[in-house]
JSON list of C-alpha atoms in Angstrom, two decimals:
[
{"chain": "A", "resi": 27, "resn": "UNK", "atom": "CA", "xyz": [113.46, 125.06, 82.27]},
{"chain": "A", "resi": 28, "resn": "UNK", "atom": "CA", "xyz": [111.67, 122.23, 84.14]},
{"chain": "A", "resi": 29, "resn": "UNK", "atom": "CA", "xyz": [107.79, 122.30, 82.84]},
{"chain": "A", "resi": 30, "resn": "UNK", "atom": "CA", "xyz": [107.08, 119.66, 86.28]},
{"chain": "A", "resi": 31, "resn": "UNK", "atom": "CA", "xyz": [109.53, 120.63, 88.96]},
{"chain": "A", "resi": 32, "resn": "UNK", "atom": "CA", "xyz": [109.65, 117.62, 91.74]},
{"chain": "A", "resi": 33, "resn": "UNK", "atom": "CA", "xyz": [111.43, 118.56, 94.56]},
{"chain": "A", "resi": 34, "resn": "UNK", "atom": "CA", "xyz": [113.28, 116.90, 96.59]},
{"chain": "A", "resi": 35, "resn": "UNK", "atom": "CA", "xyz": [115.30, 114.93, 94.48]},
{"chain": "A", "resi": 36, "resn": "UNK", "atom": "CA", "xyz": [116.08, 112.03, 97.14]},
{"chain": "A", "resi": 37, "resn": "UNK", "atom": "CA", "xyz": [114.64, 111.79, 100.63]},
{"chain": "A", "resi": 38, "resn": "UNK", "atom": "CA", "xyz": [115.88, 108.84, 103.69]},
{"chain": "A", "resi": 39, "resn": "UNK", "atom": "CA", "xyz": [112.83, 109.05, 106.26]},
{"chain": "A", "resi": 40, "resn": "UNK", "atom": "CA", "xyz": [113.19, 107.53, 109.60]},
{"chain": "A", "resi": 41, "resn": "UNK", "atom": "CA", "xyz": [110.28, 105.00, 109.75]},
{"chain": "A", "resi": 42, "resn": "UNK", "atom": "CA", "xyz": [107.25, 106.51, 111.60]},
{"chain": "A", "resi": 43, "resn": "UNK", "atom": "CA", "xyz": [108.44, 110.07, 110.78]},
{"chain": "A", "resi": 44, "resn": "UNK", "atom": "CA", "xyz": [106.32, 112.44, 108.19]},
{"chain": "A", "resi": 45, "resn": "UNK", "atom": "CA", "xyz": [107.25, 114.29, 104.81]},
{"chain": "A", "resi": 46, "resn": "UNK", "atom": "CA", "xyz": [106.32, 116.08, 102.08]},
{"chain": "A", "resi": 47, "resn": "UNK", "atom": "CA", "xyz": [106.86, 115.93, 98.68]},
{"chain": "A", "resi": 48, "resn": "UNK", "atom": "CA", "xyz": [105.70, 118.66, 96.04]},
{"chain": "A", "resi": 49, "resn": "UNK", "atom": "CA", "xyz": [105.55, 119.56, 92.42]},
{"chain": "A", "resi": 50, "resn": "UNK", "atom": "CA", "xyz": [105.59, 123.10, 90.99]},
{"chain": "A", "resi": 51, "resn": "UNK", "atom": "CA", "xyz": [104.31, 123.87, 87.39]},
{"chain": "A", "resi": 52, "resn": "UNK", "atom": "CA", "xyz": [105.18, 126.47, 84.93]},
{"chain": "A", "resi": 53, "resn": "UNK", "atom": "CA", "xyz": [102.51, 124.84, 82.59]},
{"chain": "A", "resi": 54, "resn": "UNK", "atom": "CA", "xyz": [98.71, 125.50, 82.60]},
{"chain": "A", "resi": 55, "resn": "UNK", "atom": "CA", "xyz": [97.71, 122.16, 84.07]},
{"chain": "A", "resi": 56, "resn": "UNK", "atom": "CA", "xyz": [93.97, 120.86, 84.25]},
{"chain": "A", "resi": 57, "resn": "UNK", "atom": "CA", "xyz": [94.56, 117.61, 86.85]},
{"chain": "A", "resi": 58, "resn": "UNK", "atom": "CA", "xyz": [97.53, 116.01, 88.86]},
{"chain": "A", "resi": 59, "resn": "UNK", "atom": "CA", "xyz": [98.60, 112.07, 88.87]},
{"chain": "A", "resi": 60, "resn": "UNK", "atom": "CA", "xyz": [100.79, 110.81, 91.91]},
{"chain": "A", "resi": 61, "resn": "UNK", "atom": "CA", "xyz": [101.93, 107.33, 91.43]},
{"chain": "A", "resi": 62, "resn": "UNK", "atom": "CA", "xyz": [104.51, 105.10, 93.16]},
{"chain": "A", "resi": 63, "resn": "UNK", "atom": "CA", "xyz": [107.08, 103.47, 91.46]},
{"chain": "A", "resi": 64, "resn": "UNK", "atom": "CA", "xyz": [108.81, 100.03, 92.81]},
{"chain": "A", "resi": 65, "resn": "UNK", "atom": "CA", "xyz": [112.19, 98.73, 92.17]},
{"chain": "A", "resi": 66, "resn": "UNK", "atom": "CA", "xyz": [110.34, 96.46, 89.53]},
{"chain": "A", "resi": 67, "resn": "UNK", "atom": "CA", "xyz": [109.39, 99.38, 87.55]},
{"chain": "A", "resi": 68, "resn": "UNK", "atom": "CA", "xyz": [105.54, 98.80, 88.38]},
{"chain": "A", "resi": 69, "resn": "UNK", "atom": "CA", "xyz": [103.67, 101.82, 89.04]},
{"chain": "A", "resi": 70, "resn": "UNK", "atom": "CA", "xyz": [101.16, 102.10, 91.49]},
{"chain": "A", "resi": 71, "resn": "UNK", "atom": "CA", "xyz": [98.40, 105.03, 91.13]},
{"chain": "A", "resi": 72, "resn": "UNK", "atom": "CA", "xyz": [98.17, 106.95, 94.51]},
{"chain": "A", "resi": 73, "resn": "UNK", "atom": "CA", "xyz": [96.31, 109.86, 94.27]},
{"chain": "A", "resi": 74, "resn": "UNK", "atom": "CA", "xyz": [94.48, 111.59, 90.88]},
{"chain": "A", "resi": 75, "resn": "UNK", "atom": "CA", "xyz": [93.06, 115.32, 91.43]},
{"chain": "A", "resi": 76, "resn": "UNK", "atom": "CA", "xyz": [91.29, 117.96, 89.98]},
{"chain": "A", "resi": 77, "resn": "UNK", "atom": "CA", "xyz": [92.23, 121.39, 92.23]},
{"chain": "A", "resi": 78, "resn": "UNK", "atom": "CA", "xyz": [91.72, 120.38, 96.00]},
{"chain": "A", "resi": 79, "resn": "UNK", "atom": "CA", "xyz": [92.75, 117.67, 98.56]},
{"chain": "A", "resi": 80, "resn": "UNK", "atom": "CA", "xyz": [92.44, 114.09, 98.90]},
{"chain": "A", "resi": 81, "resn": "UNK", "atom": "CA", "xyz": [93.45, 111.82, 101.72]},
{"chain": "A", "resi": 82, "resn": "UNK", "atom": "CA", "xyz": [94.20, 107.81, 101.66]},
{"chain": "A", "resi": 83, "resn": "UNK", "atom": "CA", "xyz": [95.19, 106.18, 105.01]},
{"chain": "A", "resi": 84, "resn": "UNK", "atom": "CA", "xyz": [98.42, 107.73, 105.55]},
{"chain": "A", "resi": 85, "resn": "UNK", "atom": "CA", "xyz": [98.87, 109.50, 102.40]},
{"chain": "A", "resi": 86, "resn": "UNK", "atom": "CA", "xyz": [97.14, 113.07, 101.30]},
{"chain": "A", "resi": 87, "resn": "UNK", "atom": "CA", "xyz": [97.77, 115.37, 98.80]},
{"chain": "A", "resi": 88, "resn": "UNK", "atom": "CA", "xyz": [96.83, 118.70, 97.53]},
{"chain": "A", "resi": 89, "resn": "UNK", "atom": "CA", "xyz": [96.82, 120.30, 93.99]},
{"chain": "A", "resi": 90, "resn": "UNK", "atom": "CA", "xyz": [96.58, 124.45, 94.03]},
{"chain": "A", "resi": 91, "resn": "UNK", "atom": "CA", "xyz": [95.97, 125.34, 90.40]},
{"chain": "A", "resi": 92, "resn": "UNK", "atom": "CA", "xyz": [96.14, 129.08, 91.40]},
{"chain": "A", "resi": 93, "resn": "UNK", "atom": "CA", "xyz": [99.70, 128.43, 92.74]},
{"chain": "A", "resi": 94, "resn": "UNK", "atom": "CA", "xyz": [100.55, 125.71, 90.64]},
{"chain": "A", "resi": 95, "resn": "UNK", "atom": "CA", "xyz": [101.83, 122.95, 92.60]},
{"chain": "A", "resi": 96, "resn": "UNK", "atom": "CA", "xyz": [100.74, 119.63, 94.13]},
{"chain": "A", "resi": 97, "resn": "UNK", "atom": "CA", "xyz": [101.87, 118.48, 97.30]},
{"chain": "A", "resi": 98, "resn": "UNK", "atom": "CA", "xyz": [101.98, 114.57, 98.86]},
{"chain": "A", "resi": 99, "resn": "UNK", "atom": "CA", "xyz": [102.11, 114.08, 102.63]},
{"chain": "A", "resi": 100, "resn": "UNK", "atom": "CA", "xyz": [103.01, 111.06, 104.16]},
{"chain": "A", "resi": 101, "resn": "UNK", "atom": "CA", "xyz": [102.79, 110.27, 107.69]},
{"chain": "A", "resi": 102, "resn": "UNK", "atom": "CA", "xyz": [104.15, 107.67, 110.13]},
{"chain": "A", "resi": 103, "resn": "UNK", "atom": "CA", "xyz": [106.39, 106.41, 106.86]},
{"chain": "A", "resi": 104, "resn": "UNK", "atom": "CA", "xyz": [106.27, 102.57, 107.00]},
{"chain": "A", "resi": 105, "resn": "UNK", "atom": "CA", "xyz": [109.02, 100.26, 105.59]},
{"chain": "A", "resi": 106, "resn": "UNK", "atom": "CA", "xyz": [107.30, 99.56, 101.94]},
{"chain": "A", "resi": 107, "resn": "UNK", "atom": "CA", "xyz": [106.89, 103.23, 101.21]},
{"chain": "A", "resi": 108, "resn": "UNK", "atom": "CA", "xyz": [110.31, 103.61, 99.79]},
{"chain": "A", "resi": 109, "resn": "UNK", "atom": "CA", "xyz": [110.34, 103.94, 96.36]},
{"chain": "A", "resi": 110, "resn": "UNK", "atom": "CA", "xyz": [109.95, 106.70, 93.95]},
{"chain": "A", "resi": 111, "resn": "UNK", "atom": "CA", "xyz": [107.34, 109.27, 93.80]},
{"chain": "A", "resi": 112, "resn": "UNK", "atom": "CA", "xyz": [106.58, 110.91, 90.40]},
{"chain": "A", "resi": 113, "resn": "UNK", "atom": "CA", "xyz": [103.95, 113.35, 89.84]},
{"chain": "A", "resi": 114, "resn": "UNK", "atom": "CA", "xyz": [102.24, 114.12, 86.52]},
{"chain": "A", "resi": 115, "resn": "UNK", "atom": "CA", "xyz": [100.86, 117.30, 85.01]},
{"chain": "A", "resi": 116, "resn": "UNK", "atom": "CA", "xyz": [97.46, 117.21, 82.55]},
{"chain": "A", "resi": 117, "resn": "UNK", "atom": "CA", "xyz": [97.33, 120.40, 80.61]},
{"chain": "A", "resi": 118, "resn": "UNK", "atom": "CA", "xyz": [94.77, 121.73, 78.85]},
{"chain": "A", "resi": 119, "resn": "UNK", "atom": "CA", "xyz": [93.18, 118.43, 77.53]},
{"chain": "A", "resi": 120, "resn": "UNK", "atom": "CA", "xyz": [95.34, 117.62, 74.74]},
{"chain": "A", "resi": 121, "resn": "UNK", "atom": "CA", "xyz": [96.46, 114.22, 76.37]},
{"chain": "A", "resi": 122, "resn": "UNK", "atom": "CA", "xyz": [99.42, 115.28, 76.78]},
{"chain": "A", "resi": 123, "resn": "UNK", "atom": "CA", "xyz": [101.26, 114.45, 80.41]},
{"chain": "A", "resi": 124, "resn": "UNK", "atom": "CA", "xyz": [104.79, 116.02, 81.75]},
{"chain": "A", "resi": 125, "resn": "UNK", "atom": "CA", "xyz": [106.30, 114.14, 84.28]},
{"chain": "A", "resi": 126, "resn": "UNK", "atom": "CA", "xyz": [108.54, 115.10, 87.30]},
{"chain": "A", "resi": 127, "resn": "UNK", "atom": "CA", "xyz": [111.90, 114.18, 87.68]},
{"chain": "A", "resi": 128, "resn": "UNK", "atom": "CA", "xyz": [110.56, 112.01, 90.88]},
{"chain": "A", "resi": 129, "resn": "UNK", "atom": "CA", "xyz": [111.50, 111.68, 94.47]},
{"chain": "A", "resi": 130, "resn": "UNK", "atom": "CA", "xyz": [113.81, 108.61, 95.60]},
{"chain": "A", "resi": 131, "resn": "UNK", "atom": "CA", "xyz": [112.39, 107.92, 98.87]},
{"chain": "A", "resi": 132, "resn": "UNK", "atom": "CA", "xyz": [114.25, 105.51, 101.39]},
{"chain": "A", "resi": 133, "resn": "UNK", "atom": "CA", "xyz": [112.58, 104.89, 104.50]},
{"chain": "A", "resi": 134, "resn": "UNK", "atom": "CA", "xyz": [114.58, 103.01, 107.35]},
{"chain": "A", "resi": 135, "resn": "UNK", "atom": "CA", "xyz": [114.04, 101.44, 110.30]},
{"chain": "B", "resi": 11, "resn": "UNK", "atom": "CA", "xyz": [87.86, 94.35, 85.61]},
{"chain": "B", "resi": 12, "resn": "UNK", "atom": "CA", "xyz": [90.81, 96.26, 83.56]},
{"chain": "B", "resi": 13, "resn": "UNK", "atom": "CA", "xyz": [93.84, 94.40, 82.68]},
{"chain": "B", "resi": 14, "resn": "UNK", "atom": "CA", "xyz": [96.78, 95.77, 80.65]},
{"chain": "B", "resi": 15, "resn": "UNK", "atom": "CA", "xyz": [99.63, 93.05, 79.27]},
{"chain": "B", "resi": 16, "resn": "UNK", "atom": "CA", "xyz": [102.94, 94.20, 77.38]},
{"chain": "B", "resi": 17, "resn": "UNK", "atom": "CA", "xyz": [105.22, 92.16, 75.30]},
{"chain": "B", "resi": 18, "resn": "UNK", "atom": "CA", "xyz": [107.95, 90.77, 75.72]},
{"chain": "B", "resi": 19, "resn": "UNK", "atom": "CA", "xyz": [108.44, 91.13, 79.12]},
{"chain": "B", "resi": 20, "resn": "UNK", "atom": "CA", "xyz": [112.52, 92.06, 78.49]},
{"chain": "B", "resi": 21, "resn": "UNK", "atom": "CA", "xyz": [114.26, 92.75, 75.46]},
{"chain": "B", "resi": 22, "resn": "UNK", "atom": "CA", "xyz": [118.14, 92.37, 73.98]},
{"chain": "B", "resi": 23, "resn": "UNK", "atom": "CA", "xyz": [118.72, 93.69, 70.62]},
{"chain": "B", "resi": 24, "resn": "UNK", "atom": "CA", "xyz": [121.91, 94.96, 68.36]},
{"chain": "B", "resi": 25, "resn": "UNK", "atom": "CA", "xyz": [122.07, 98.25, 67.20]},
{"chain": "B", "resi": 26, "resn": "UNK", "atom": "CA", "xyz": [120.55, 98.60, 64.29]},
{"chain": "B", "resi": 27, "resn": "UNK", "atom": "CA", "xyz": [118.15, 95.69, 64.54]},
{"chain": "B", "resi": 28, "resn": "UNK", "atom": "CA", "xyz": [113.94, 96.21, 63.71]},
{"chain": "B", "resi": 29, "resn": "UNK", "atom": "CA", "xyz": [112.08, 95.83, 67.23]},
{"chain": "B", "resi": 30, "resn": "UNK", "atom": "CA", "xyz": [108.34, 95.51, 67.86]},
{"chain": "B", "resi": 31, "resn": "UNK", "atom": "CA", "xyz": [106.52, 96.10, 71.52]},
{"chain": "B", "resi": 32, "resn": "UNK", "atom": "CA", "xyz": [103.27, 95.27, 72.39]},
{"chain": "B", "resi": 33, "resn": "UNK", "atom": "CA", "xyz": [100.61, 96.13, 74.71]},
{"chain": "B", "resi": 34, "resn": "UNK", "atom": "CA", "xyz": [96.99, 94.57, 74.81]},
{"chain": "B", "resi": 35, "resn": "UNK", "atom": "CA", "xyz": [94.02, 96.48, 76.94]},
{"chain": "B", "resi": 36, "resn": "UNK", "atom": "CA", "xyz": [91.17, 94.14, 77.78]},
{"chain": "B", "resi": 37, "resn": "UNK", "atom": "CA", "xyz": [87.73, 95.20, 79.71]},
{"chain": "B", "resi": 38, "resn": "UNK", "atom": "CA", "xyz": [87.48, 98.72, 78.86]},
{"chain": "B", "resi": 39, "resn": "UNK", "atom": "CA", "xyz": [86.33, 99.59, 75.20]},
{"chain": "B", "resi": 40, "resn": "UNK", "atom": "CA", "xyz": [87.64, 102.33, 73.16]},
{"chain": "B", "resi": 41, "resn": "UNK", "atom": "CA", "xyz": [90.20, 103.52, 75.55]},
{"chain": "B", "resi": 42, "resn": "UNK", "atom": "CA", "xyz": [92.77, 106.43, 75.28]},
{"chain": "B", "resi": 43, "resn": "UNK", "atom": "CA", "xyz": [96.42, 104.78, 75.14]},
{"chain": "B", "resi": 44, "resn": "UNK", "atom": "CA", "xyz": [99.67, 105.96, 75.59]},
{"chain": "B", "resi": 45, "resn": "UNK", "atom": "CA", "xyz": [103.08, 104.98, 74.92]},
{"chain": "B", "resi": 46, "resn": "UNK", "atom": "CA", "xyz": [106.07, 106.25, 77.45]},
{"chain": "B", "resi": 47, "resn": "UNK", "atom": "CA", "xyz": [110.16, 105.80, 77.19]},
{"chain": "B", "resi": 48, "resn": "UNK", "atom": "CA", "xyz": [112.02, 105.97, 80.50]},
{"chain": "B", "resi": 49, "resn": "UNK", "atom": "CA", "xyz": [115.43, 106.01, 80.75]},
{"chain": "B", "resi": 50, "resn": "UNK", "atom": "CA", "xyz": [117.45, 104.20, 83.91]},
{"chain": "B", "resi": 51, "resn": "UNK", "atom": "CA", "xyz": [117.18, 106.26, 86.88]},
{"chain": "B", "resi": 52, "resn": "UNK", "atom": "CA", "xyz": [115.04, 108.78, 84.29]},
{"chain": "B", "resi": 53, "resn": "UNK", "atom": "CA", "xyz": [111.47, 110.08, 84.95]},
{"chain": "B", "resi": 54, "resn": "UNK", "atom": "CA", "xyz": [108.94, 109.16, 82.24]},
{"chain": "B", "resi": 55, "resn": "UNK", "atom": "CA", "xyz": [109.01, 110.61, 78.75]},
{"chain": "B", "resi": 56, "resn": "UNK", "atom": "CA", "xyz": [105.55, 110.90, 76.71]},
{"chain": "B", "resi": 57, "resn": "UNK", "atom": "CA", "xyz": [106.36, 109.56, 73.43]},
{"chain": "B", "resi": 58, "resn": "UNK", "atom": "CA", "xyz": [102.36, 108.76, 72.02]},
{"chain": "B", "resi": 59, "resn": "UNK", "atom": "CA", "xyz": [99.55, 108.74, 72.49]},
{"chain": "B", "resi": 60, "resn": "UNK", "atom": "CA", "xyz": [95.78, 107.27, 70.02]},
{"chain": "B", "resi": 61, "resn": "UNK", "atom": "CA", "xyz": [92.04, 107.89, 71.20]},
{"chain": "B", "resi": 62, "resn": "UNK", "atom": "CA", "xyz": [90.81, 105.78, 68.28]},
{"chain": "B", "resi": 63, "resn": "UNK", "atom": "CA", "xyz": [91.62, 102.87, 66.23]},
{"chain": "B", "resi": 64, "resn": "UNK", "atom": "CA", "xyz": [94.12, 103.68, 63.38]},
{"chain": "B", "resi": 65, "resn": "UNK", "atom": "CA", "xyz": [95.13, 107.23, 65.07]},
{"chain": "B", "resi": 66, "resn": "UNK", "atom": "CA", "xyz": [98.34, 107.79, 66.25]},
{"chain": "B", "resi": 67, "resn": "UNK", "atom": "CA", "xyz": [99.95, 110.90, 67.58]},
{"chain": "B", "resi": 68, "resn": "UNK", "atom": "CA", "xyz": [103.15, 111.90, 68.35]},
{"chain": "B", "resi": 69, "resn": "UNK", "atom": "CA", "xyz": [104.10, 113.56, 71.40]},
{"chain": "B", "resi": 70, "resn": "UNK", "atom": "CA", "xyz": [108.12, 113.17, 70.96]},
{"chain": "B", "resi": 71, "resn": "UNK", "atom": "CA", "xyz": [109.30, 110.43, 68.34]},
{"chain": "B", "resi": 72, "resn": "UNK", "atom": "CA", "xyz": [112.66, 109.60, 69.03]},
{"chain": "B", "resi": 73, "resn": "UNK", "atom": "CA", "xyz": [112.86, 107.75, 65.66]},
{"chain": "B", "resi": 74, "resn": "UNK", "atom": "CA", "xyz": [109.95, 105.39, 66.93]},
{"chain": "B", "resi": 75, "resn": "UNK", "atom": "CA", "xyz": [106.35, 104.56, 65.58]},
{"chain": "B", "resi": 76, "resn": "UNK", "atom": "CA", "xyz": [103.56, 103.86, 66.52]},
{"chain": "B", "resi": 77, "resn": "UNK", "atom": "CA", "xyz": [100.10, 102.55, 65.64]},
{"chain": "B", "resi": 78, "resn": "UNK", "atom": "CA", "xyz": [96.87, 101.14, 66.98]},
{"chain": "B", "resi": 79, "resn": "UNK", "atom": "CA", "xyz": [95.90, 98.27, 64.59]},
{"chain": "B", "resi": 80, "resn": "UNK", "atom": "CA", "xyz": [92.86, 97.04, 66.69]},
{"chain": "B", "resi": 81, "resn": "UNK", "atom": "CA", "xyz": [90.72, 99.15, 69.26]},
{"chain": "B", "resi": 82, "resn": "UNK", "atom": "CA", "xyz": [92.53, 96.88, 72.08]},
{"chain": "B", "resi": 83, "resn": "UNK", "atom": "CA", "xyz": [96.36, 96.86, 71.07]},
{"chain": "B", "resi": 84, "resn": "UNK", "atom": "CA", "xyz": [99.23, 98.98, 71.15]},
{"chain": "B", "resi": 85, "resn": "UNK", "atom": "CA", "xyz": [102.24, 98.89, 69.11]},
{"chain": "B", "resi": 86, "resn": "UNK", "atom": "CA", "xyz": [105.77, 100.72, 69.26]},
{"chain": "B", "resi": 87, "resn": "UNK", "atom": "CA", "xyz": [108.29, 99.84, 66.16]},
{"chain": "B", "resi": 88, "resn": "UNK", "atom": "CA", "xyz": [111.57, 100.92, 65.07]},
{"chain": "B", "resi": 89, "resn": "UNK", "atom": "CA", "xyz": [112.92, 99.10, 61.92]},
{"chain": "B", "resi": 90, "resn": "UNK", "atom": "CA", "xyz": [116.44, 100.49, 63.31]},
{"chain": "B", "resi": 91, "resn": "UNK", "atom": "CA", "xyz": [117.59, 100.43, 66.85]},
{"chain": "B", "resi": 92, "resn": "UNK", "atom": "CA", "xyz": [119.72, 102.85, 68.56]},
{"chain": "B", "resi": 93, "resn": "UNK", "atom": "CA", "xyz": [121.66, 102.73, 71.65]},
{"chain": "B", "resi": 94, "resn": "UNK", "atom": "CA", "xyz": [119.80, 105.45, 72.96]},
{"chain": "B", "resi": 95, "resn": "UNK", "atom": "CA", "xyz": [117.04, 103.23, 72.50]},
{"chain": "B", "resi": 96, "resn": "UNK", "atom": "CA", "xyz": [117.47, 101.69, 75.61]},
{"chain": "B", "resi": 97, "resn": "UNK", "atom": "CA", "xyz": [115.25, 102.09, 78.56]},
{"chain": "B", "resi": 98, "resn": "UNK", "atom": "CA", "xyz": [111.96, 100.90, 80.02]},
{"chain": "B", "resi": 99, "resn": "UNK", "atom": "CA", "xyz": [108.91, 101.53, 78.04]},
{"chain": "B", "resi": 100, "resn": "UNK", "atom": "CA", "xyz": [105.51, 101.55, 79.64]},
{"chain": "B", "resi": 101, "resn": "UNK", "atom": "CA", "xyz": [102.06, 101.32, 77.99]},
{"chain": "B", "resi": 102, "resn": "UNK", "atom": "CA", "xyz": [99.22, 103.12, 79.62]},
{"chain": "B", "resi": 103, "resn": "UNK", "atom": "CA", "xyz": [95.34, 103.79, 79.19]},
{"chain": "B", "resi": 104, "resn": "UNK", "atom": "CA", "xyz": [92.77, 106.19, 80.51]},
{"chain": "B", "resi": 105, "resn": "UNK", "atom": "CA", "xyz": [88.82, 106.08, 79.33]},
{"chain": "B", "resi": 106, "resn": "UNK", "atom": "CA", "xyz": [87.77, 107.79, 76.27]},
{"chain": "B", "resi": 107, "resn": "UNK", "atom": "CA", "xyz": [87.70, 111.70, 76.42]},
{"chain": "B", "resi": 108, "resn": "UNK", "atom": "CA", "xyz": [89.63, 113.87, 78.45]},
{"chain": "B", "resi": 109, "resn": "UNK", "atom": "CA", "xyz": [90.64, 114.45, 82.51]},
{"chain": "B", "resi": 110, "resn": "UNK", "atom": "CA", "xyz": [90.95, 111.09, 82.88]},
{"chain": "B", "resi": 111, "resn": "UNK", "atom": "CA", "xyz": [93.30, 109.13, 85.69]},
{"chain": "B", "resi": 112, "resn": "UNK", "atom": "CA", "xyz": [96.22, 107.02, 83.85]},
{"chain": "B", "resi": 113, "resn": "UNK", "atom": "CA", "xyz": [96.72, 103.21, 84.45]},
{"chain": "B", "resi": 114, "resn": "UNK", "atom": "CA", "xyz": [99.84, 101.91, 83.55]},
{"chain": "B", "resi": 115, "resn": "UNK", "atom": "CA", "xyz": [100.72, 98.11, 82.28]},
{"chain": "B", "resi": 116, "resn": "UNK", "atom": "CA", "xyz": [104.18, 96.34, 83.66]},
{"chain": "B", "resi": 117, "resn": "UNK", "atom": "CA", "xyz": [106.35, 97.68, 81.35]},
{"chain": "B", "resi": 118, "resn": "UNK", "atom": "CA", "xyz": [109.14, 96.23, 79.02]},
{"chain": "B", "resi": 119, "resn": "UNK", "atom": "CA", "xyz": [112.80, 96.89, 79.71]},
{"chain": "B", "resi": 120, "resn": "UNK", "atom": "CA", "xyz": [114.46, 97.07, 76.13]},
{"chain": "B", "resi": 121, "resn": "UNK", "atom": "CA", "xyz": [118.45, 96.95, 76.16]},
{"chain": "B", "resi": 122, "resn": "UNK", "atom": "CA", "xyz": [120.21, 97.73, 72.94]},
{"chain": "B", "resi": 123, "resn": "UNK", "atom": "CA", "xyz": [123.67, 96.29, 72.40]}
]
């Protein structure tokens, strides 16, 4: 099965509206990496986290190691949001990363 | 400040073909690198990764190599091209040791014909 669940798959948001997305694990993992990816294939790093929450303007997310998942809130979605969201799973510090499958994330006006 | 560059910027080859990518690291000494595949529409696959000059290891191969020639540059090889092949690969780096954040370069979109 999936080591990095991402779930949803796809998301349209209504700009100004809020949403959550959120990885579960079924490996041990040390640290999380959220990044953004554009329709370039550029990706931007959003959030990187040892167990605990972190917050950035309109974005915040959360890993729980005990109940292995990350989540990443995002509220009062603007226009140049849309993209897709990947999150990535540090193990046991072998530097070795497993990536979600991502969130496509529309956001319209 | 940190700058990572890949080369070329997009690739066509024929199956079969040899094929080279690059990726340079400049400002941060002795950093961890890491080579990634990503297929259209795909998430990103871990294919290597080197913490030291001349050390390469393999994460999945995918009949690729890889080595680390100088403690600033990157390279991914094949001497024969498949279609599978074909994809986006990224080049990343993270300081020396481990728990580290991940910084990703722009990337080189490879097609094989």
């Amino acid at each position: 099965g999936d080591q990095v669940k991402q779930s949803p798959s796809a998301l349209s948001l209504q700009e100004g509206t809020n949403s959550a997305l959120r990885c579960n694990f079924s490996i041990a993992t040390t640290t999380v990496q959220w990044f953004l990816q554009n329709p370039r294939g550029s990706l931007m790093n959003l959030f990187y986290l040892v167990p605990g929450t972190k917050e950035n303007g309109r974005l915040k997310s959360t890993f729980n190691s005990k109940e292995s998942y990350s989540t990443l809130h995002i509220r009062d979605a603007q226009l140049e949001d849309s993209g897709t969201y990947f999150c990535a799973a540090e193990g046991t510090g072998n530097y070795k990363y497993v990536f979600g499958a991502g969130t496509r994330l529309k956001v319209i006006a | 400040a940190q700058t990572i560059h890949q080369w070329p910027v997009a690739e066509i080859k024929a199956v079969g073909s040899p094929l080279s990518l690059g990726c340079t690291i400049k400002g941060k000494s002795s950093p961890n690198l890491y080579w990634y595949w990503q297929a259209t529409g795909g998430t990103l696959q871990q294919l290597f990764y080197s913490i030291t000059v001349g050390q390469v290891e393999s994460v999945v191969q995918l009949n690729l190599s890889a080595s680390r020639p100088k403690d600033d540059q990157f390279i991914l090889s094949t001497e024969k091209l498949l279609l599978s092949h074909s994809g986006f690969y990224l080049c990343a780096w993270s300081l020396t040791g481990v728990f580290y954040e991940q910084y990703f370069g722009p990337g080189t979109r490879l097609t094989v014909l």
